[in-house]
mmCIF file of C-alpha atoms and ligand atoms in Angstrom:
data_model
loop_
_atom_site.group_PDB
_atom_site.id
_atom_site.type_symbol
_atom_site.label_atom_id
_atom_site.label_comp_id
_atom_site.label_asym_id
_atom_site.label_seq_id
_atom_site.Cartn_x
_atom_site.Cartn_y
_atom_site.Cartn_z
ATOM 1 C CA MET A 1 197.310 151.267 80.221
ATOM 2 C CA SER A 2 195.719 150.579 83.563
ATOM 3 C CA HIS A 3 196.457 151.870 87.029
ATOM 4 C CA GLU A 4 195.432 150.660 90.455
ATOM 5 C CA LEU A 5 192.322 152.234 91.915
ATOM 6 C CA ARG A 6 193.152 153.407 95.433
ATOM 7 C CA THR A 7 191.347 155.721 97.797
ATOM 8 C CA GLY A 8 193.218 158.538 99.507
ATOM 9 C CA GLY A 9 193.960 160.913 96.674
ATOM 10 C CA ASP A 10 197.045 159.364 95.092
ATOM 11 C CA ARG A 11 196.142 160.934 91.726
ATOM 12 C CA GLY A 12 195.853 164.425 93.159
ATOM 13 C CA TYR A 13 192.152 164.303 93.977
ATOM 14 C CA LEU A 14 189.663 162.371 96.048
ATOM 15 C CA ARG A 15 186.874 160.610 94.181
ATOM 16 C CA ILE A 16 183.454 161.710 95.384
ATOM 17 C CA ALA A 17 180.658 159.745 93.722
ATOM 18 C CA THR A 18 177.408 161.675 93.746
ATOM 19 C CA GLU A 19 174.572 159.399 92.539
ATOM 20 C CA GLU A 20 174.924 156.271 94.635
ATOM 21 C CA ALA A 21 171.808 154.306 95.513
ATOM 22 C CA PHE A 22 170.623 152.298 98.496
ATOM 23 C CA ALA A 23 167.333 150.582 99.309
ATOM 24 C CA THR A 24 165.641 149.516 102.505
ATOM 25 C CA GLN A 25 163.884 146.192 102.976
ATOM 26 C CA GLU A 26 160.662 147.983 103.869
ATOM 27 C CA GLN A 27 160.836 150.072 100.699
ATOM 28 C CA VAL A 28 161.447 147.018 98.519
ATOM 29 C CA ASP A 29 158.801 144.851 100.213
ATOM 30 C CA LEU A 30 156.188 147.536 99.603
ATOM 31 C CA LEU A 31 157.254 147.973 95.964
ATOM 32 C CA ILE A 32 156.951 144.222 95.391
ATOM 33 C CA ARG A 33 153.533 144.208 97.078
ATOM 34 C CA LEU A 34 152.419 147.066 94.830
ATOM 35 C CA VAL A 35 153.540 145.198 91.716
ATOM 36 C CA LYS A 36 151.943 141.917 92.851
ATOM 37 C CA ASP A 37 148.662 143.650 93.658
ATOM 38 C CA GLY A 38 148.611 145.248 90.213
ATOM 39 C CA LYS A 39 148.652 148.741 91.735
ATOM 40 C CA ALA A 40 151.967 149.898 90.291
ATOM 41 C CA ASP A 41 152.057 151.839 87.030
ATOM 42 C CA ARG A 42 153.422 150.107 83.927
ATOM 43 C CA GLY A 43 156.941 151.430 84.374
ATOM 44 C CA ILE A 44 157.346 150.359 88.001
ATOM 45 C CA THR A 45 155.784 147.011 87.154
ATOM 46 C CA SER A 46 158.495 146.590 84.518
ATOM 47 C CA LEU A 47 161.363 147.925 86.679
ATOM 48 C CA TRP A 48 160.589 146.411 90.064
ATOM 49 C CA GLY A 49 159.070 143.314 88.586
ATOM 50 C CA PHE A 50 162.663 142.775 87.469
ATOM 51 C CA TYR A 51 164.795 144.004 90.400
ATOM 52 C CA GLY A 52 162.442 142.849 93.128
ATOM 53 C CA MET A 53 161.112 139.563 91.812
ATOM 54 C CA ASN A 54 163.505 138.150 89.211
ATOM 55 C CA SER A 55 166.099 135.447 89.869
ATOM 56 C CA ASP A 56 168.394 136.800 87.148
ATOM 57 C CA GLY A 57 171.953 137.323 88.400
ATOM 58 C CA ARG A 58 172.045 141.080 87.727
ATOM 59 C CA ALA A 59 168.763 141.610 89.580
ATOM 60 C CA ARG A 60 169.818 139.554 92.630
ATOM 61 C CA GLN A 61 173.264 141.076 92.920
ATOM 62 C CA THR A 62 171.965 144.616 92.440
ATOM 63 C CA LEU A 63 169.346 144.158 95.155
ATOM 64 C CA ASP A 64 171.884 142.685 97.601
ATOM 65 C CA ARG A 65 174.180 145.653 97.026
ATOM 66 C CA LEU A 66 171.344 148.181 97.321
ATOM 67 C CA LEU A 67 170.409 146.802 100.738
ATOM 68 C CA ASP A 68 173.995 146.893 102.072
ATOM 69 C CA LEU A 69 175.055 150.133 103.760
ATOM 70 C CA GLY A 70 177.792 148.319 105.660
ATOM 71 C CA ALA A 71 180.975 146.397 104.989
ATOM 72 C CA GLY A 72 180.074 145.146 101.503
ATOM 73 C CA ARG A 73 179.516 148.630 100.139
ATOM 74 C CA ILE A 74 182.667 149.999 101.733
ATOM 75 C CA ALA A 75 184.630 147.069 100.270
ATOM 76 C CA ASP A 76 183.273 147.853 96.795
ATOM 77 C CA MET A 77 184.189 151.534 97.273
ATOM 78 C CA ASP A 78 187.684 150.545 98.370
ATOM 79 C CA ALA A 79 188.068 148.216 95.402
ATOM 80 C CA SER A 80 187.063 150.924 92.935
ATOM 81 C CA GLY A 81 188.891 153.848 94.565
ATOM 82 C CA ILE A 82 185.787 155.732 95.690
ATOM 83 C CA ASP A 83 186.586 157.904 98.696
ATOM 84 C CA VAL A 84 183.119 159.253 99.384
ATOM 85 C CA ALA A 85 179.631 158.162 98.251
ATOM 86 C CA VAL A 86 176.734 160.615 98.253
ATOM 87 C CA LEU A 87 173.847 158.247 98.989
ATOM 88 C CA SER A 88 170.178 158.411 98.062
ATOM 89 C CA LEU A 89 167.109 156.161 98.244
ATOM 90 C CA THR A 90 166.879 154.185 95.032
ATOM 91 C CA SER A 91 164.329 154.863 92.330
ATOM 92 C CA PRO A 92 161.378 155.324 92.627
ATOM 93 C CA GLY A 93 161.992 156.125 96.301
ATOM 94 C CA VAL A 94 158.534 156.157 97.877
ATOM 95 C CA GLN A 95 156.954 157.974 94.946
ATOM 96 C CA ALA A 96 155.216 154.941 93.433
ATOM 97 C CA TYR A 97 153.188 154.239 96.561
ATOM 98 C CA VAL A 98 149.465 154.841 96.256
ATOM 99 C CA ASP A 99 148.924 155.204 99.988
ATOM 100 C CA VAL A 100 150.272 158.566 101.182
ATOM 101 C CA GLU A 101 150.780 157.269 104.713
ATOM 102 C CA ASP A 102 153.003 154.498 103.301
ATOM 103 C CA ALA A 103 154.999 157.120 101.409
ATOM 104 C CA ARG A 104 155.533 159.291 104.491
ATOM 105 C CA ARG A 105 156.400 156.337 106.724
ATOM 106 C CA VAL A 106 158.946 154.726 104.368
ATOM 107 C CA SER A 107 160.485 158.086 103.501
ATOM 108 C CA ALA A 108 161.037 158.839 107.199
ATOM 109 C CA SER A 109 162.319 155.348 108.058
ATOM 110 C CA SER A 110 164.688 155.325 105.073
ATOM 111 C CA ASN A 111 166.051 158.690 106.159
ATOM 112 C CA ALA A 112 166.579 157.318 109.670
ATOM 113 C CA ILE A 113 168.463 154.287 108.296
ATOM 114 C CA LEU A 114 170.595 156.505 106.081
ATOM 115 C CA ALA A 115 171.359 158.925 108.917
ATOM 116 C CA GLU A 116 172.588 155.988 111.013
ATOM 117 C CA ALA A 117 174.820 154.724 108.181
ATOM 118 C CA VAL A 118 176.294 158.185 107.653
ATOM 119 C CA ALA A 119 176.887 158.584 111.393
ATOM 120 C CA ALA A 120 178.764 155.254 111.394
ATOM 121 C CA ARG A 121 180.980 156.233 108.427
ATOM 122 C CA PRO A 122 181.054 160.041 108.198
ATOM 123 C CA ASP A 123 184.407 159.719 106.438
ATOM 124 C CA ARG A 124 182.891 157.716 103.539
ATOM 125 C CA TYR A 125 179.185 158.576 103.330
ATOM 126 C CA VAL A 126 177.135 161.697 102.685
ATOM 127 C CA GLY A 127 173.331 161.541 102.660
ATOM 128 C CA MET A 128 170.525 163.107 100.677
ATOM 129 C CA THR A 129 166.982 163.351 102.075
ATOM 130 C CA ALA A 130 164.245 161.188 100.541
ATOM 131 C CA ILE A 131 160.883 162.918 100.259
ATOM 132 C CA ALA A 132 157.272 161.963 99.568
ATOM 133 C CA PRO A 133 155.966 164.560 97.086
ATOM 134 C CA GLN A 134 152.507 163.021 97.503
ATOM 135 C CA ASP A 135 152.469 165.284 100.599
ATOM 136 C CA PRO A 136 154.322 168.520 99.798
ATOM 137 C CA GLU A 137 153.981 170.102 103.257
ATOM 138 C CA TRP A 138 155.236 166.961 104.958
ATOM 139 C CA SER A 139 158.115 166.785 102.478
ATOM 140 C CA ALA A 140 159.080 170.371 103.251
ATOM 141 C CA ALA A 141 159.255 169.497 106.943
ATOM 142 C CA GLU A 142 161.271 166.361 106.125
ATOM 143 C CA ILE A 143 163.779 168.452 104.114
ATOM 144 C CA ARG A 144 164.294 170.645 107.185
ATOM 145 C CA ARG A 145 164.574 167.566 109.418
ATOM 146 C CA GLY A 146 167.064 166.072 106.947
ATOM 147 C CA ALA A 147 169.240 169.161 107.261
ATOM 148 C CA GLU A 148 169.206 168.695 111.044
ATOM 149 C CA LEU A 149 170.165 165.031 110.585
ATOM 150 C CA GLY A 150 173.200 166.202 108.630
ATOM 151 C CA PHE A 151 172.060 165.437 105.073
ATOM 152 C CA ARG A 152 173.506 167.704 102.392
ATOM 153 C CA GLY A 153 170.904 167.597 99.650
ATOM 154 C CA VAL A 154 167.494 166.302 98.638
ATOM 155 C CA LEU A 155 166.784 163.704 95.983
ATOM 156 C CA VAL A 156 163.551 163.196 94.123
ATOM 157 C CA ASN A 157 162.978 160.321 91.711
ATOM 158 C CA SER A 158 161.378 162.484 89.039
ATOM 159 C CA HIS A 159 157.589 162.420 88.543
ATOM 160 C CA THR A 160 155.118 161.348 91.213
ATOM 161 C CA HIS A 161 152.131 159.553 89.677
ATOM 162 C CA GLY A 162 152.596 161.587 86.519
ATOM 163 C CA GLU A 163 152.866 164.921 88.312
ATOM 164 C CA TYR A 164 155.849 167.245 87.909
ATOM 165 C CA LEU A 165 157.395 169.600 90.439
ATOM 166 C CA ASP A 166 156.518 172.713 88.422
ATOM 167 C CA HIS A 167 152.926 172.313 89.670
ATOM 168 C CA PRO A 168 152.270 175.117 92.192
ATOM 169 C CA LYS A 169 151.193 172.633 94.859
ATOM 170 C CA PHE A 170 154.832 171.540 95.218
ATOM 171 C CA ASP A 171 155.995 175.041 96.153
ATOM 172 C CA PRO A 172 156.539 174.146 99.859
ATOM 173 C CA ILE A 173 159.313 171.794 98.700
ATOM 174 C CA PHE A 174 161.128 174.660 96.956
ATOM 175 C CA ARG A 175 160.582 176.931 99.958
ATOM 176 C CA ALA A 176 162.300 174.331 102.150
ATOM 177 C CA LEU A 177 165.141 173.950 99.634
ATOM 178 C CA ALA A 178 165.635 177.714 99.722
ATOM 179 C CA ASP A 179 165.589 177.772 103.532
ATOM 180 C CA THR A 180 168.105 174.928 103.893
ATOM 181 C CA GLY A 181 170.232 175.864 100.885
ATOM 182 C CA HIS A 182 170.172 172.210 99.823
ATOM 183 C CA PRO A 183 170.529 171.258 96.162
ATOM 184 C CA LEU A 184 167.786 169.133 94.583
ATOM 185 C CA TYR A 185 168.928 166.035 92.682
ATOM 186 C CA ILE A 186 166.339 164.910 90.129
ATOM 187 C CA HIS A 187 167.035 161.228 89.618
ATOM 188 C CA PRO A 188 165.252 159.200 86.926
ATOM 189 C CA THR A 189 162.360 156.836 87.258
ATOM 190 C CA THR A 190 160.345 155.054 84.606
ATOM 191 C CA PRO A 191 158.030 157.302 82.575
ATOM 192 C CA PRO A 192 154.402 157.626 83.695
ATOM 193 C CA ASP A 193 151.662 155.641 81.976
ATOM 194 C CA SER A 194 150.840 158.711 79.884
ATOM 195 C CA MET A 195 154.287 158.560 78.249
ATOM 196 C CA ILE A 196 155.580 155.019 78.454
ATOM 197 C CA GLY A 197 153.566 153.129 75.824
ATOM 198 C CA PRO A 198 155.843 153.142 72.762
ATOM 199 C CA MET A 199 158.937 152.832 74.966
ATOM 200 C CA LEU A 200 157.720 149.769 76.835
ATOM 201 C CA GLU A 201 156.610 148.183 73.573
ATOM 202 C CA ALA A 202 160.245 148.308 72.423
ATOM 203 C CA GLY A 203 161.914 147.453 75.745
ATOM 204 C CA LEU A 204 163.325 150.989 75.995
ATOM 205 C CA ASP A 205 161.398 152.338 78.998
ATOM 206 C CA GLY A 206 164.108 151.941 81.659
ATOM 207 C CA ALA A 207 167.637 153.215 82.248
ATOM 208 C CA VAL A 208 168.434 152.542 78.592
ATOM 209 C CA PHE A 209 166.338 155.504 77.345
ATOM 210 C CA GLY A 210 163.013 156.198 79.077
ATOM 211 C CA PHE A 211 164.726 157.369 82.260
ATOM 212 C CA GLY A 212 166.691 160.045 80.469
ATOM 213 C CA VAL A 213 163.888 161.384 78.310
ATOM 214 C CA GLU A 214 161.489 161.655 81.237
ATOM 215 C CA THR A 215 164.004 163.232 83.616
ATOM 216 C CA GLY A 216 165.249 165.682 80.997
ATOM 217 C CA LEU A 217 161.642 166.714 80.454
ATOM 218 C CA HIS A 218 161.199 167.206 84.206
ATOM 219 C CA LEU A 219 164.152 169.576 84.453
ATOM 220 C CA LEU A 220 163.128 171.402 81.288
ATOM 221 C CA ARG A 221 159.571 171.886 82.613
ATOM 222 C CA LEU A 222 160.966 173.350 85.821
ATOM 223 C CA ILE A 223 163.197 175.749 83.894
ATOM 224 C CA THR A 224 160.505 176.914 81.460
ATOM 225 C CA SER A 225 157.967 177.280 84.274
ATOM 226 C CA GLY A 226 160.272 179.925 85.745
ATOM 227 C CA ILE A 227 161.414 178.043 88.871
ATOM 228 C CA PHE A 228 164.792 179.791 88.798
ATOM 229 C CA ASP A 229 163.193 183.217 88.450
ATOM 230 C CA ARG A 230 161.279 182.462 91.636
ATOM 231 C CA TYR A 231 164.261 180.813 93.367
ATOM 232 C CA PRO A 232 167.410 182.341 91.833
ATOM 233 C CA ASP A 233 169.748 180.547 94.248
ATOM 234 C CA LEU A 234 168.205 177.100 93.717
ATOM 235 C CA GLN A 235 170.621 174.473 92.387
ATOM 236 C CA ILE A 236 169.274 171.418 90.576
ATOM 237 C CA ILE A 237 171.430 168.399 89.755
ATOM 238 C CA VAL A 238 170.686 165.783 87.123
ATOM 239 C CA GLY A 239 172.755 162.744 86.234
ATOM 240 C CA HIS A 240 173.691 160.924 83.047
ATOM 241 C CA ALA A 241 175.555 163.889 81.568
ATOM 242 C CA GLY A 242 172.557 166.171 81.957
ATOM 243 C CA GLU A 243 169.892 163.822 80.565
ATOM 244 C CA ALA A 244 170.702 165.130 77.067
ATOM 245 C CA LEU A 245 169.775 168.774 77.768
ATOM 246 C CA PRO A 246 173.339 170.127 77.312
ATOM 247 C CA TYR A 247 173.461 168.506 73.880
ATOM 248 C CA TRP A 248 170.128 169.990 72.885
ATOM 249 C CA LEU A 249 170.605 173.371 74.527
ATOM 250 C CA TYR A 250 170.957 175.525 71.429
ATOM 251 C CA ARG A 251 167.748 174.203 69.900
ATOM 252 C CA LEU A 252 165.853 174.188 73.184
ATOM 253 C CA ASN A 253 166.769 177.806 73.698
ATOM 254 C CA PHE A 254 166.015 178.881 70.129
ATOM 255 C CA MET A 255 162.640 177.175 69.933
ATOM 256 C CA HIS A 256 161.638 178.085 73.473
ATOM 257 C CA GLY A 257 162.351 181.743 72.702
ATOM 258 C CA ALA A 258 160.365 181.519 69.480
ATOM 259 C CA GLY A 259 157.474 179.840 71.287
ATOM 260 C CA VAL A 260 157.350 182.496 73.966
ATOM 261 C CA ARG A 261 157.491 185.375 71.447
ATOM 262 C CA SER A 262 154.674 183.940 69.351
ATOM 263 C CA GLN A 263 152.473 183.501 72.453
ATOM 264 C CA ARG A 264 151.456 180.156 71.069
ATOM 265 C CA TYR A 265 151.016 178.597 74.526
ATOM 266 C CA ALA A 266 149.440 180.350 77.486
ATOM 267 C CA CYS A 267 151.676 178.302 79.789
ATOM 268 C CA LEU A 268 154.908 179.492 78.145
ATOM 269 C CA LYS A 269 155.632 182.830 79.774
ATOM 270 C CA PRO A 270 158.646 185.048 79.234
ATOM 271 C CA LEU A 271 161.566 184.272 81.524
ATOM 272 C CA ARG A 272 164.062 186.701 82.997
ATOM 273 C CA HIS A 273 166.937 184.948 81.195
ATOM 274 C CA ASP A 274 167.558 182.604 78.302
ATOM 275 C CA LEU A 275 167.968 178.865 78.860
ATOM 276 C CA PHE A 276 171.759 179.080 78.640
ATOM 277 C CA HIS A 277 171.735 181.291 81.725
ATOM 278 C CA TYR A 278 169.833 178.796 83.872
ATOM 279 C CA MET A 279 171.924 175.861 82.697
ATOM 280 C CA ARG A 280 175.081 177.783 83.608
ATOM 281 C CA ASN A 281 173.915 179.234 86.905
ATOM 282 C CA ASN A 282 171.378 176.854 88.425
ATOM 283 C CA VAL A 283 172.012 173.391 86.968
ATOM 284 C CA LEU A 284 174.737 170.844 87.655
ATOM 285 C CA VAL A 285 175.158 167.540 85.884
ATOM 286 C CA THR A 286 176.883 164.347 86.908
ATOM 287 C CA THR A 287 178.594 161.665 84.890
ATOM 288 C CA SER A 288 176.529 158.788 86.320
ATOM 289 C CA GLY A 289 176.322 156.006 83.777
ATOM 290 C CA MET A 290 178.175 158.160 81.216
ATOM 291 C CA PRO A 291 181.918 157.495 81.378
ATOM 292 C CA PHE A 292 181.973 158.777 77.831
ATOM 293 C CA GLU A 293 184.606 161.372 76.999
ATOM 294 C CA PRO A 294 182.717 163.207 74.204
ATOM 295 C CA ALA A 295 179.625 163.628 76.408
ATOM 296 C CA ILE A 296 181.612 164.757 79.454
ATOM 297 C CA LYS A 297 183.578 167.254 77.358
ATOM 298 C CA LEU A 298 180.367 168.598 75.874
ATOM 299 C CA CYS A 299 179.001 169.152 79.390
ATOM 300 C CA LEU A 300 182.219 170.908 80.424
ATOM 301 C CA ASP A 301 182.004 173.097 77.309
ATOM 302 C CA VAL A 302 178.336 173.971 77.701
ATOM 303 C CA LEU A 303 178.021 174.331 81.496
ATOM 304 C CA GLY A 304 181.590 175.119 82.493
ATOM 305 C CA GLU A 305 184.012 173.122 84.621
ATOM 306 C CA ASP A 306 182.366 174.163 87.903
ATOM 307 C CA ARG A 307 179.118 172.375 86.994
ATOM 308 C CA VAL A 308 180.045 168.782 86.196
ATOM 309 C CA MET A 309 180.503 166.182 88.948
ATOM 310 C CA TYR A 310 181.591 162.566 89.007
ATOM 311 C CA ALA A 311 179.100 159.778 89.780
ATOM 312 C CA MET A 312 179.309 156.021 89.475
ATOM 313 C CA ASP A 313 175.617 155.084 89.774
ATOM 314 C CA TYR A 314 176.421 152.257 92.185
ATOM 315 C CA PRO A 315 175.198 149.532 92.226
ATOM 316 C CA TYR A 316 173.454 149.770 88.847
ATOM 317 C CA GLN A 317 176.709 150.484 87.078
ATOM 318 C CA TYR A 318 179.434 149.072 89.310
ATOM 319 C CA VAL A 319 182.163 148.945 86.666
ATOM 320 C CA PRO A 320 185.547 149.863 88.216
ATOM 321 C CA GLU A 321 187.043 150.262 84.738
ATOM 322 C CA GLU A 322 184.809 153.326 84.325
ATOM 323 C CA VAL A 323 186.607 154.999 87.231
ATOM 324 C CA ARG A 324 189.828 154.613 85.225
ATOM 325 C CA ILE A 325 188.136 156.196 82.226
ATOM 326 C CA HIS A 326 187.422 159.260 84.381
ATOM 327 C CA ASP A 327 191.001 159.300 85.703
ATOM 328 C CA LEU A 328 192.314 159.249 82.141
ATOM 329 C CA LEU A 329 190.008 161.906 80.662
ATOM 330 C CA ASP A 330 191.925 164.241 78.382
ATOM 331 C CA ILE A 331 191.161 167.421 80.332
ATOM 332 C CA ALA A 332 193.342 169.769 82.404
ATOM 333 C CA ASP A 333 194.352 168.609 85.900
ATOM 334 C CA GLY A 334 192.481 171.509 87.493
ATOM 335 C CA ALA A 335 189.264 170.642 85.675
ATOM 336 C CA LYS A 336 189.646 166.984 86.638
ATOM 337 C CA LYS A 337 190.006 167.786 90.328
ATOM 338 C CA LYS A 338 186.854 169.899 90.149
ATOM 339 C CA LEU A 339 185.029 167.069 88.383
ATOM 340 C CA MET A 340 186.106 164.342 90.793
ATOM 341 C CA GLN A 341 186.192 166.212 94.093
ATOM 342 C CA THR A 342 185.877 169.929 94.647
ATOM 343 C CA ASN A 343 182.634 170.690 92.807
ATOM 344 C CA ALA A 344 180.894 168.105 95.004
ATOM 345 C CA GLU A 345 182.533 169.579 98.104
ATOM 346 C CA ARG A 346 181.164 173.009 97.161
ATOM 347 C CA VAL A 347 177.673 171.907 96.146
ATOM 348 C CA PHE A 348 177.124 169.557 99.108
ATOM 349 C CA ARG A 349 179.101 171.767 101.533
ATOM 350 C CA LEU A 350 181.384 168.973 102.650
HETATM 351 C C1 LIG B 1 168.593 151.169 86.769
HETATM 352 C C2 LIG B 1 169.431 152.247 86.655
HETATM 353 C C3 LIG B 1 167.630 151.129 87.783
HETATM 354 C C4 LIG B 1 169.332 153.285 87.541
HETATM 355 C C5 LIG B 1 167.539 152.172 88.694
HETATM 356 O O1 LIG B 1 166.634 152.220 89.708
HETATM 357 C C6 LIG B 1 168.405 153.266 88.586
HETATM 358 C C7 LIG B 1 168.723 150.091 85.830
HETATM 359 C C8 LIG B 1 165.774 151.128 89.935
HETATM 360 O O2 LIG B 1 169.816 149.920 85.229
HETATM 361 O O3 LIG B 1 167.752 149.371 85.616
HETATM 362 O O4 LIG B 1 168.317 154.234 89.477
HETATM 363 N N1 LIG B 1 170.175 154.400 87.295
HETATM 364 O O5 LIG B 1 170.249 155.356 88.055
HETATM 365 O O6 LIG B 1 170.815 154.424 86.221
HETATM 366 MN MN1 LIG B 2 171.083 156.307 89.442
#
């Protein structure tokens, strides 16, 4: 039971893929330098020691595809029936850099390269702004500049040197998100040194597990810190079927409520709503790397059909067969069109 994968909407919907990565040569060169100089944390040393410096076939091919915003990428989209790719600077973006000037410079130059690619193929590409949380005020200005360049969202590769966006110093970033109305995509990176030890020891620090645990924690910290009470219109997107939070939601909500009531932690303050409310009003999840019917159905059940969006996770998971799995999901036609096309059009204002 297989069908051809064509662009153009022959199945009643366009396919808009929402977590699609690119890299720039400058970004990669600096990551490799960081790793070689021993200045990267353990996770980035593991991740970019592989993708940047290994001759393994998967590493080489992935890097070639990351660096291609031209004909090769469009050909892969055509071959897998992807109409539109929402593009973002690959993990860890510029967030692993120690030098803040490096982070600002590569963030800005990557945004310029992306803006040019989107301008060349506005029919196929949508861009998200890369930021340098090392400098929150600069990042806020870059979010506003990104909106002027035509980007439709902002993507952060989770923690920055072990710091999380619930820290008050990052507030200018949320101010700028509120002013532009852009959604924030929290994409994974490897866990910080303070978390990675037992994962690295077992070879489970990367996309296999560490990514999801760390990114789920990031979103959960933002929710429990009250970010959505301060910014009720803010929309945050996470990939990989919600980085496990939809699955855990009952327990998270129960135990969070109990923790708040017992006043066990000074940092856990009462929120205006329960965790279900924020997940159903402020959070969207994508199916990147999770073409897995039980997980997608759980997300649809927990968050509702307006809050789940398709993603391929190109080029890390360029598996055209997984597009077919999405096409053949046993869900109503209306829900499928929302999943593949119209939720992304609404969220990214396409
Ligand atoms: C991997 C996966 C690496 C994803 C990534 O960035 C990444 C991987 C370096 O498979 O090692 O972004 N991903 O999104 O699943
Ligand atoms: Mn990804």
